[in-house]
Short mmCIF file of C-alpha atoms in Angstrom, two decimals:
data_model
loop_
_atom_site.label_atom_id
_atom_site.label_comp_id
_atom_site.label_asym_id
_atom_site.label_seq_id
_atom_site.Cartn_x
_atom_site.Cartn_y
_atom_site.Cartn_z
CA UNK A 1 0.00 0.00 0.00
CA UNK A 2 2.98 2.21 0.26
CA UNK A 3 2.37 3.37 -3.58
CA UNK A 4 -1.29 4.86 -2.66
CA UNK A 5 -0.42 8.40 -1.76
CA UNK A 6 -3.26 9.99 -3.09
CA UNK A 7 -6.96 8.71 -2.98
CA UNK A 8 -9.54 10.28 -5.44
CA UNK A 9 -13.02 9.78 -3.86
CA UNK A 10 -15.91 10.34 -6.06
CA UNK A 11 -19.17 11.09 -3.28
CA UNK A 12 -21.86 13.39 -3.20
CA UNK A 13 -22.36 16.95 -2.60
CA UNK A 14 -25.71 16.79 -0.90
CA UNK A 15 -26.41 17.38 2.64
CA UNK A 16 -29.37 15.80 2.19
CA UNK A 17 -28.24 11.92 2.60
CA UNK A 18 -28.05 9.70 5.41
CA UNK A 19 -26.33 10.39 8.79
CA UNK A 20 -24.23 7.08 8.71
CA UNK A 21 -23.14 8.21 4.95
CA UNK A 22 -21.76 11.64 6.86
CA UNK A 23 -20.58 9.41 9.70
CA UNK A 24 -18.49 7.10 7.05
CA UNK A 25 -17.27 10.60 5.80
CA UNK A 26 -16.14 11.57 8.44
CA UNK A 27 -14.43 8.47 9.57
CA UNK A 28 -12.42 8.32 5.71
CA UNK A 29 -11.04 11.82 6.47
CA UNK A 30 -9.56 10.47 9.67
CA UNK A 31 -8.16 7.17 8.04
CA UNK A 32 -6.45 9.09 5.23
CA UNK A 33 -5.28 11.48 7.40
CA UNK A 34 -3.81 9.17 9.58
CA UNK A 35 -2.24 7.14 6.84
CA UNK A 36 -0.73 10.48 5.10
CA UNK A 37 -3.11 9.74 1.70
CA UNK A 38 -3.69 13.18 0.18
CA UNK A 39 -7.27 13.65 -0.74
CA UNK A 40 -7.86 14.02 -4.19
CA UNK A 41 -11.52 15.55 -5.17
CA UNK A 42 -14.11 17.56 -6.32
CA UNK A 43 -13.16 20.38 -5.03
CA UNK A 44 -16.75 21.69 -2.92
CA UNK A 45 -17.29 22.53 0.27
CA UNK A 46 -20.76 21.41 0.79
CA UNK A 47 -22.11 17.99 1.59
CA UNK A 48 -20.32 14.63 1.66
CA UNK A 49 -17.63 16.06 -0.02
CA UNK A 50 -16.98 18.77 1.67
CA UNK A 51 -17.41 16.83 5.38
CA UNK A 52 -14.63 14.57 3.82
CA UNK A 53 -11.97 17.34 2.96
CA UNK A 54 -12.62 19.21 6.06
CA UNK A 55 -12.01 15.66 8.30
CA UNK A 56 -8.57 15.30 6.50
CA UNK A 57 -7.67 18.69 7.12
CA UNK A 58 -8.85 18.79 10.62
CA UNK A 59 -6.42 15.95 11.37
CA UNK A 60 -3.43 17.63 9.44
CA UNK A 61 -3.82 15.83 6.11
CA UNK A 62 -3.66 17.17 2.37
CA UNK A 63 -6.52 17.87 0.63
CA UNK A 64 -6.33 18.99 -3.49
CA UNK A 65 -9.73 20.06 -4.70
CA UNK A 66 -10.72 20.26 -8.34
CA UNK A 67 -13.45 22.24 -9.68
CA UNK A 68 -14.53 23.48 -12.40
CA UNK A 69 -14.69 27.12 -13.40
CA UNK A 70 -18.69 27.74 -13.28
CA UNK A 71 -18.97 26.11 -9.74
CA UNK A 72 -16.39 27.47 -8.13
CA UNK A 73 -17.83 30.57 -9.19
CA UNK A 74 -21.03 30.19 -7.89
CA UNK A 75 -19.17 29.84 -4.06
CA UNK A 76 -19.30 26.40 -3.98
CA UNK A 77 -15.51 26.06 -3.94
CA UNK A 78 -13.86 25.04 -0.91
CA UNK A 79 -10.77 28.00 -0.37
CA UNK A 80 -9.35 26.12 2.98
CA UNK A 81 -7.95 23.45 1.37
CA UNK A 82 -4.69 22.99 0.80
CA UNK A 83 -4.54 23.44 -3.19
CA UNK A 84 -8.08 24.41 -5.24
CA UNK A 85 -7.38 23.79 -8.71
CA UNK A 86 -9.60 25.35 -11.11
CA UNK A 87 -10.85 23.87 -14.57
CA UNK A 88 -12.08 25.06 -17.58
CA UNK A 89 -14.76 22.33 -17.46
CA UNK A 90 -16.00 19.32 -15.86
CA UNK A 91 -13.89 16.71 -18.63
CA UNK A 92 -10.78 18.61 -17.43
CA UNK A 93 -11.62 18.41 -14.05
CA UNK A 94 -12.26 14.47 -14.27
CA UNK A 95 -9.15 13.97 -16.14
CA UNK A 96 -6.96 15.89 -13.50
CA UNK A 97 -8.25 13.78 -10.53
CA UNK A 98 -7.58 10.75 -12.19
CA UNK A 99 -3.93 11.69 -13.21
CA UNK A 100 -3.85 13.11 -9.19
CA UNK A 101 -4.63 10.11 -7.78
CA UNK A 102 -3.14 6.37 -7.30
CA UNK A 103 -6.60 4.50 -6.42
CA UNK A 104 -10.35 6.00 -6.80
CA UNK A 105 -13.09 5.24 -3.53
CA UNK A 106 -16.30 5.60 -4.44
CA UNK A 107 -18.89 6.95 -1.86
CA UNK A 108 -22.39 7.34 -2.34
CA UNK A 109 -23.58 10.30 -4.01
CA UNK A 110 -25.90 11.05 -7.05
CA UNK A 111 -25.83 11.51 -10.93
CA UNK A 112 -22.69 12.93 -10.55
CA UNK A 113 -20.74 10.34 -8.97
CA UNK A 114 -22.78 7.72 -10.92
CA UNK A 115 -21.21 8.82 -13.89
CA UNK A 116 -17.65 9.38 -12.23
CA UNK A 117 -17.67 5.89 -11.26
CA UNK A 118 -18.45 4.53 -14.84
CA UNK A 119 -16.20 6.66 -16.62
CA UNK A 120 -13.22 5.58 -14.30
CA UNK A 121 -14.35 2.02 -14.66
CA UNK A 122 -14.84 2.28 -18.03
CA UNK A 123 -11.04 4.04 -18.16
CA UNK A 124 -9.52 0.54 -16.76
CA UNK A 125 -11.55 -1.56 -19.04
CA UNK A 126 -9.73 0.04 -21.65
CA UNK A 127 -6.71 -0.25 -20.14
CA UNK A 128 -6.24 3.70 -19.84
CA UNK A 129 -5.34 2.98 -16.29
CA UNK A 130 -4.59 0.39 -14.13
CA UNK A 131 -5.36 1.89 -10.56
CA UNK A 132 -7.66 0.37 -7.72
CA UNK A 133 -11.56 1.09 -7.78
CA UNK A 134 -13.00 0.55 -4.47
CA UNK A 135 -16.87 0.92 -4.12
CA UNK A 136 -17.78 1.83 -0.46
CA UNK A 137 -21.59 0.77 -0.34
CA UNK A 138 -22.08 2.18 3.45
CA UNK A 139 -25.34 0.33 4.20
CA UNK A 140 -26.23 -1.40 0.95
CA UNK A 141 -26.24 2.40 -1.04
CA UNK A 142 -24.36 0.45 -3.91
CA UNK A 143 -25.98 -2.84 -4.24
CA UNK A 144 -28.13 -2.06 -7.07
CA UNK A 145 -25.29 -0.92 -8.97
CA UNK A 146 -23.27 -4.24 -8.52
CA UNK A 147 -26.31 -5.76 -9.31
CA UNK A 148 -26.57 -3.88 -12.39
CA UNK A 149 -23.16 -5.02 -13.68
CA UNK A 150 -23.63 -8.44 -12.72
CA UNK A 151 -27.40 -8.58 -15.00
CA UNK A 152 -25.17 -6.80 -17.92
CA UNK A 153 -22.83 -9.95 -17.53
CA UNK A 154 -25.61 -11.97 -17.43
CA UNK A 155 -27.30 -10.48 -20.77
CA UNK A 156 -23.70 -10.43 -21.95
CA UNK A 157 -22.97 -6.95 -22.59
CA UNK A 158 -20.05 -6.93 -20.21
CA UNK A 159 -17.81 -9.61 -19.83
CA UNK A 160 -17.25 -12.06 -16.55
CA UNK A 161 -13.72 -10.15 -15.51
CA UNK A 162 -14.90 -7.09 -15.58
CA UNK A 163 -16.03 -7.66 -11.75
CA UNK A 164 -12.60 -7.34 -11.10
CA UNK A 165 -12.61 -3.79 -12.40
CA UNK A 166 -13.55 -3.02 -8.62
CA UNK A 167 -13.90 -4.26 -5.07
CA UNK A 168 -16.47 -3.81 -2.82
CA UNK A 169 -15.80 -3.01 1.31
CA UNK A 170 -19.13 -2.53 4.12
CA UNK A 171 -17.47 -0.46 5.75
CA UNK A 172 -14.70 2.23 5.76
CA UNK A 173 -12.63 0.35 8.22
CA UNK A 174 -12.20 -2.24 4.99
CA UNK A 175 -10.07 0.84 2.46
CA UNK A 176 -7.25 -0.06 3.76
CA UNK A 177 -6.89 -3.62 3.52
CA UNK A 178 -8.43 -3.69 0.14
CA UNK A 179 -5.96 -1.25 -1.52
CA UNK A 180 -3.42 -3.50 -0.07
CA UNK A 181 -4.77 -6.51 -1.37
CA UNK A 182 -6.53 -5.00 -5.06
CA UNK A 183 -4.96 -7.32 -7.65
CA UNK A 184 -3.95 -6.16 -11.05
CA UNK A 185 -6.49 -5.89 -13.81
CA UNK A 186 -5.76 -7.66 -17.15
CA UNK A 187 -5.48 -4.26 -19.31
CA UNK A 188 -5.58 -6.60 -22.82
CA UNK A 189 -7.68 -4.16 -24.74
CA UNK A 190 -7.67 -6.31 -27.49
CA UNK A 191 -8.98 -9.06 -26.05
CA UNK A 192 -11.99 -7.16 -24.52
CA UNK A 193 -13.64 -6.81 -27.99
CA UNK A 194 -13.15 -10.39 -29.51
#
């Protein structure tokens, strides 16, 4: 695990969601902290997200947000973390955290970080990347998604090792351990489409 020195974490940016999702939050920005992972993410300083950078930084840790232009200029920007880095767009600002990062956690969130989550799988099925995925699903919040990939699987529309594009923890007490133990992911593009 000594390579992961910089977790992206796709989550949401509601306030709206469920106190053990802010709990879980709040308990990542303690274990990165603690294990000297910079934070790698969106950039805001409201909901999920924002609880998460503002637990790293309470406990000393590095935070680097990414935003785009429009939202940070509509306030939503968080200015106390360490580095705010400002995009033109949201593709830029997707493409920066995943070059900032050495392993992606997804937490639960909304459209947004639905679609975050399939582009960055969708990046190490085509062998842009070969980084861990880990899908945090904090009281069951992902299971329809896994269960989603397995019935494309099923109907054949995904193929059987692409469950190893990710791993799936319970509980935040579980990151650790599974970036230790995420095996490498066959990136033979080729092979894929035939």
């Amino acid at each position: 695990m000594a390579n992961i020195k910089s977790l992206c974490v796709y989550c949401g940016s509601s306030d709206r969601g469920s106190p053990t999702h802010h709990d879980a939050a709040l308990h990542l920005g303690g274990i990165m902290a603690k294990a000297g992972i910079r934070l790698v993410y969106g950039g805001g300083r409201i909901g999920m997200m924002g609880r998460i950078a503002d637990a790293v930084m309470e406990r000393g840790g590095e935070v680097i947000g990414i935003i785009p232009q429009f939202l940070e200029q509509v306030e939503v920007g968080h200015s106390g973390v360490t580095q705010l880095i400002v995009t033109d767009n949201m593709h830029d600002r997707k493409q920066k955290m995943a070059e900032m990062s050495d392993a992606f956690l997804i937490m639960p969130g909304g459209l947004g970080t639905l679609e975050e989550t399939f582009e960055i799988l969708t990046w190490k099925q085509l062998g842009l990347h070969q980084k861990p995925i880990i899908i945090a699903d904090i009281d069951g919040y992902w299971h329809h998604l896994t269960e989603l990939i397995d019935h494309m699987i099923a109907e054949s529309y995904a193929k059987e090792e692409n469950r190893a594009l990710f791993q799936v923890i319970d509980s935040i007490d579980e990151l650790l351990p599974a970036l230790s133990a995420m095996p490498a992911f066959n990136t033979d593009v080729e092979a894929k489409w035939l």
